[in-house]
Short mmCIF file of C-alpha atoms in Angstrom, two decimals:
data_model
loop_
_atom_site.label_atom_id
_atom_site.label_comp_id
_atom_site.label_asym_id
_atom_site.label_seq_id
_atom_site.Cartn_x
_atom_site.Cartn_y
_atom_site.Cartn_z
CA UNK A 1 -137.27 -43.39 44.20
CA UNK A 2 -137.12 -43.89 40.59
CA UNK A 3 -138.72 -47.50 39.44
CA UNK A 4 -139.93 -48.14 36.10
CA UNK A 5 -140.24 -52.11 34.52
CA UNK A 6 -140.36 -55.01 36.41
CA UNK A 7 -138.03 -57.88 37.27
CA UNK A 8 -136.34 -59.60 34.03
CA UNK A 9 -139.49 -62.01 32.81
CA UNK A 10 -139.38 -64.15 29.58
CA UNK A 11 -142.01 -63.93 26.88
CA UNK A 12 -141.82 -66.93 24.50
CA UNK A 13 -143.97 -66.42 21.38
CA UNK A 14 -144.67 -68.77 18.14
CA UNK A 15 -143.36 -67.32 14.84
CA UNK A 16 -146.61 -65.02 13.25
CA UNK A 17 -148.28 -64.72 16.69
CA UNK A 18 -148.57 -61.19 18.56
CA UNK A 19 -146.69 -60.34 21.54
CA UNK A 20 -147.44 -57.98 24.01
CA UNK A 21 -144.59 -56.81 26.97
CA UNK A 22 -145.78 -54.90 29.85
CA UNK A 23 -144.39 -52.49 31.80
CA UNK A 24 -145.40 -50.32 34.90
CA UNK A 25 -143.63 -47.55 36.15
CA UNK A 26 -143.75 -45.43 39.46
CA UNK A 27 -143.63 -41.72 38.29
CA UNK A 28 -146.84 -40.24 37.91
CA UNK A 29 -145.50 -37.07 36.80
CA UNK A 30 -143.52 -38.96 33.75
CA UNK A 31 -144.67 -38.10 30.24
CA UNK A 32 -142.15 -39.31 28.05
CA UNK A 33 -141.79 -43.16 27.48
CA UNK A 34 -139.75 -44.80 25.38
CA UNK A 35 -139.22 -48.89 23.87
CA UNK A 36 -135.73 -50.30 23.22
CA UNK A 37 -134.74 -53.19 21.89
CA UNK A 38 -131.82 -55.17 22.86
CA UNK A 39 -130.56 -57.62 20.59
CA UNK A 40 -127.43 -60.15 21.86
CA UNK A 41 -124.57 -58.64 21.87
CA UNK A 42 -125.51 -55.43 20.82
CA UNK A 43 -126.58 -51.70 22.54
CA UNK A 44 -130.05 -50.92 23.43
CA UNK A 45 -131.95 -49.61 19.92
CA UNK A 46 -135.01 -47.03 19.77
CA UNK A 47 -138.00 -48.52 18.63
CA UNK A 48 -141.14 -46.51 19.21
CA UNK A 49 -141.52 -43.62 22.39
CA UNK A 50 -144.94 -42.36 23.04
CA UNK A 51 -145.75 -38.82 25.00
CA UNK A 52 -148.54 -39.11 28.19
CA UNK A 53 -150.76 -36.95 25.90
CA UNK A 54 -151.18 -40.28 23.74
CA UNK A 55 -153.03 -43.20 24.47
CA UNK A 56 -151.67 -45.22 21.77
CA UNK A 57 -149.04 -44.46 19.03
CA UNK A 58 -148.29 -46.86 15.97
CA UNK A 59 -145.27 -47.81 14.07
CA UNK A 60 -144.46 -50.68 11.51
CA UNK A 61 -145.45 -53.91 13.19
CA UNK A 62 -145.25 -52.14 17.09
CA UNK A 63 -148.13 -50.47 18.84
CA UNK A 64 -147.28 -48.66 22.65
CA UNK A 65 -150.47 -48.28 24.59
CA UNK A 66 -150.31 -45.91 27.50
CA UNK A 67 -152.64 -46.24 30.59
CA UNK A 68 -151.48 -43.09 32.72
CA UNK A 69 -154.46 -44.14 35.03
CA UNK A 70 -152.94 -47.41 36.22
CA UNK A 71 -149.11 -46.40 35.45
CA UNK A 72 -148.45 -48.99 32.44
CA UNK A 73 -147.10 -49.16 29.19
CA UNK A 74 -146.99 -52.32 27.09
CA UNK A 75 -145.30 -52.88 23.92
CA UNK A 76 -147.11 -54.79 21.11
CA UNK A 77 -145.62 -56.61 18.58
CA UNK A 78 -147.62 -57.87 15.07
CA UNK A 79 -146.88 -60.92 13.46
CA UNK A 80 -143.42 -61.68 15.38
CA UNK A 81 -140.65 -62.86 13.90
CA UNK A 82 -137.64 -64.49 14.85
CA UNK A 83 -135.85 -61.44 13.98
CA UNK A 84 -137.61 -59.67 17.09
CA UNK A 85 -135.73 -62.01 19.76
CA UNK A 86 -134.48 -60.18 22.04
CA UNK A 87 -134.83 -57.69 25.79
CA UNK A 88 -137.07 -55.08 25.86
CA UNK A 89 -136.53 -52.29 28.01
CA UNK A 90 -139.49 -49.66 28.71
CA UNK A 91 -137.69 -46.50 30.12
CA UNK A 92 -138.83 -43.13 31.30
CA UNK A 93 -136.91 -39.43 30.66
CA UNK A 94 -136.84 -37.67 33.57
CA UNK A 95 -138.73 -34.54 34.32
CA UNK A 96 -135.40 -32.30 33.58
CA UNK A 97 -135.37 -34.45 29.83
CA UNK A 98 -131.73 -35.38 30.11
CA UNK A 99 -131.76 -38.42 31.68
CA UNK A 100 -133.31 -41.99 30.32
CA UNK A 101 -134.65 -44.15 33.19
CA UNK A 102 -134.75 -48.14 32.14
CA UNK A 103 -137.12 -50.42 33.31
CA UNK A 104 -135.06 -53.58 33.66
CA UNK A 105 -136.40 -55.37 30.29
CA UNK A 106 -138.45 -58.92 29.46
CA UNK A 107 -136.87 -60.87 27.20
CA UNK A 108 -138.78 -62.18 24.04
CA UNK A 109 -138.06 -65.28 22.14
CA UNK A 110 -140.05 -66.50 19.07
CA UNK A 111 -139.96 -70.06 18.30
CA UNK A 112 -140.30 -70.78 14.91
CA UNK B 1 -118.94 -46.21 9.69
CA UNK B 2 -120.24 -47.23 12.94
CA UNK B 3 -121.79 -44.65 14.46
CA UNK B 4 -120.61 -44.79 17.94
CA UNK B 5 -117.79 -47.53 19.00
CA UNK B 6 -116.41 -48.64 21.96
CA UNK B 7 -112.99 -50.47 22.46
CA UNK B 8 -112.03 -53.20 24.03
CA UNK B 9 -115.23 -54.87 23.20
CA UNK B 10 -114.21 -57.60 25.97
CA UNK B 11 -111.88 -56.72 28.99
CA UNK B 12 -110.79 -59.39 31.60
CA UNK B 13 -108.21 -58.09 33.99
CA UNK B 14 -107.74 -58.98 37.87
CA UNK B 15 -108.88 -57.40 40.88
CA UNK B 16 -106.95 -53.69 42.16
CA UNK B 17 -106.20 -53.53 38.40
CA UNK B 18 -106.60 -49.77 36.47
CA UNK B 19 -108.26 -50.33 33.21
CA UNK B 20 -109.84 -47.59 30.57
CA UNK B 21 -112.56 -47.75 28.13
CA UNK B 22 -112.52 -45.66 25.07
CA UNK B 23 -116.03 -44.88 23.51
CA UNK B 24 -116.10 -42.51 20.44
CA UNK B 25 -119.17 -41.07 18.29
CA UNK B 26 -119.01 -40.05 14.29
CA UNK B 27 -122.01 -38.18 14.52
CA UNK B 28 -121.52 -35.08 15.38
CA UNK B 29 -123.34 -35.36 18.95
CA UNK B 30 -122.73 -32.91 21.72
CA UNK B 31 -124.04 -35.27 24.66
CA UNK B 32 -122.46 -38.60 25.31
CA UNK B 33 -123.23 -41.24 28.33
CA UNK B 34 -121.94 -43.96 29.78
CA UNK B 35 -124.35 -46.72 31.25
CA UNK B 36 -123.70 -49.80 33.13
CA UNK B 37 -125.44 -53.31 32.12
CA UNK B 38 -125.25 -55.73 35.10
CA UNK B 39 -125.74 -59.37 34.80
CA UNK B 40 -129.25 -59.19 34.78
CA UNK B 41 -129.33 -57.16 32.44
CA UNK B 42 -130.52 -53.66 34.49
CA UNK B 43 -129.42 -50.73 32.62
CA UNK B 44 -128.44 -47.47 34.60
CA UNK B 45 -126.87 -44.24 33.62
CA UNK B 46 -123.09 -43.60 35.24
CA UNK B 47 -122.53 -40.21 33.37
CA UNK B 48 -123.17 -38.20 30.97
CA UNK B 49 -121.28 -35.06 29.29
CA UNK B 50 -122.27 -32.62 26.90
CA UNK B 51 -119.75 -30.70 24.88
CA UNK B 52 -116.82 -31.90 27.34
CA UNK B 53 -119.03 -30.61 30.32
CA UNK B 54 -119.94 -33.11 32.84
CA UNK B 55 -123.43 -33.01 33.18
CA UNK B 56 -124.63 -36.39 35.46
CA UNK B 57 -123.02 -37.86 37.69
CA UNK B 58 -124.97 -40.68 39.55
CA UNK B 59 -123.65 -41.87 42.33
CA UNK B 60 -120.99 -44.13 41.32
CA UNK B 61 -117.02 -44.58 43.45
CA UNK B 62 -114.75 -42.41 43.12
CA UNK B 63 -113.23 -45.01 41.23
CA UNK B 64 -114.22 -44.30 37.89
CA UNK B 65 -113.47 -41.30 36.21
CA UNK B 66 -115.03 -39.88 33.09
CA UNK B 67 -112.84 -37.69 30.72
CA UNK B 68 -113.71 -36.50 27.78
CA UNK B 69 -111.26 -34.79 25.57
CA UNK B 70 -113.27 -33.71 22.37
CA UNK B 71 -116.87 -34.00 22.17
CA UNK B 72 -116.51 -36.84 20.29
CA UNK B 73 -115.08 -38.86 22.79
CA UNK B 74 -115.70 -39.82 26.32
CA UNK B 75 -113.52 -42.63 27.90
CA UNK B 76 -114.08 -43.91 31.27
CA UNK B 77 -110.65 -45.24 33.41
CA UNK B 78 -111.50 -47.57 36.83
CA UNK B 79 -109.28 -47.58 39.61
CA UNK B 80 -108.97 -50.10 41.62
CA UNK B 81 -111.32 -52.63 39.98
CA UNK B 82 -113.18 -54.69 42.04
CA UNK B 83 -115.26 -57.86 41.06
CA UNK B 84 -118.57 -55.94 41.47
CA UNK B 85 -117.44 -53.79 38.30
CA UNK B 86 -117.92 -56.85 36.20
CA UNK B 87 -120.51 -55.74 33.93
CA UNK B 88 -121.29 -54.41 30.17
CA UNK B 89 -120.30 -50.54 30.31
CA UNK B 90 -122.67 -48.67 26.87
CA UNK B 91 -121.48 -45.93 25.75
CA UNK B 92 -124.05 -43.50 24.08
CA UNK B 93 -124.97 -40.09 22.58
CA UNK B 94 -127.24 -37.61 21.33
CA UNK B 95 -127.38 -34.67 19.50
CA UNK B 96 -128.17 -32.01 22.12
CA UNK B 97 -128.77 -34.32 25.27
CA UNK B 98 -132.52 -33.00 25.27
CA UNK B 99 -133.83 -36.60 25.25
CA UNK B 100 -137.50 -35.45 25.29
CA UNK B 101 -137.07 -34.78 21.80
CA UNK B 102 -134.28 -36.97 20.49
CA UNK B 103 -132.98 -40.07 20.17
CA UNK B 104 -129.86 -41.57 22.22
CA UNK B 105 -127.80 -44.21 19.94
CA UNK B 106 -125.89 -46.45 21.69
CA UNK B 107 -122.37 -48.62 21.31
CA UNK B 108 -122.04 -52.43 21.31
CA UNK B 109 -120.73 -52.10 24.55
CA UNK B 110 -117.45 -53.49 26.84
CA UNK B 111 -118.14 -56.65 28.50
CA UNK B 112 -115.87 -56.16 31.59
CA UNK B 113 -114.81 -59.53 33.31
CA UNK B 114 -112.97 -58.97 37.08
CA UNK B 115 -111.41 -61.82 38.30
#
């Protein structure tokens, strides 16, 4: 079946540390991934997506590594802030690209 | 301006009750979705349509109907509502509803309450 993330775990970070959020997924044939954030109270927001032909892909202040060998994607996040509290989700399009498969999020909070 | 809104942003109604939940997009989309958010916090797609055209429909009761009148809108009615439908419904869209190549924006979602 489809399975990408992990149970709901809690990441707490100091203020100007990096965090890192991990996620495996089941698909090996994926090779589309994509980060959302979830603030409270709010819809799920694009952050950074990365294709399987990429290792790693860079944005402002979040790096996605990609290990298609083990199945795993992990989000990092540079010099956190307390504006970056909040669930991540990994998710997954499927194969036909018109469906987004969520992993089922970790939730970050930054203590300042 | 919001780009894609959803009313009521809270619903609390009693069990067997019939409820709807409007969700519209400003723009200019021809795919929109409706997820379901349960209470910890899993996110799964319910439907999706794309230019008024039904094009997913997980496997969800019979219960909740999609319809979508304009591409700009697609409202979701439950019959019947039972407490397992307490949950935050998203609404969502994208341009073409090729999501390997663009981005889905979503709603602030309904926070559904069944007593």
């Amino acid at each position: 079946g489809e399975s990408v993330g992990l149970h709901l775990p809690t990441l707490s970070v100091q203020e100007g540390d990096n965090s890192i959020i991990n996620c495996a997924y089941s698909n090996s044939a994926s090779d589309y991934f994509i980060w959302y954030k979830q603030e409270s109270g709010k819809g799920p927001q694009f952050i950074i997506d990365i294709r399987s032909n990429m290792d790693k892909r860079q944005g402002q202040r979040v790096t996605v590594l990609l290990n298609k060998t083990v199945k795993h994607l992990s989000l990092q996040i540079a010099a956190t802030q307390p504006g970056d509290s909040a669930v991540y989700f990994c998710a997954e399009i499927n194969t036909g690209g018109f469906k987004t498969i969520f992993g089922a999020g970790t939730r970050l909070f930054v203590k300042a | 301006d919001t780009a894609v809104s959803q009313t009521p942003k809270y619903l609390v109604t009693q069990m067997g009750n019939d409820k709807s939940i409007k969700c519209e997009q400003n723009l200019g989309h021809d795919t929109m979705y409706w997820y379901k958010q349960d209470s910890k916090k899993f996110l799964k797609i319910m439907f999706s349509y794309n230019n008024k055209e039904l094009i997913i429909n997980e496997t969800v009761p019979n219960r909740f109907s999609p319809k979508s009148p304009d591409k700009a809108h697609l409202n979701l009615h439950i019959n019947s509502l039972e407490l397992g439908d307490s949950a935050v419904y998203f609404c969502a869209s994208s341009p073409s509803g090729n999501l390997r190549s663009e981005t889905q924006y979503f709603g602030p979602g309904t926070r559904l309450l069944v007593l």
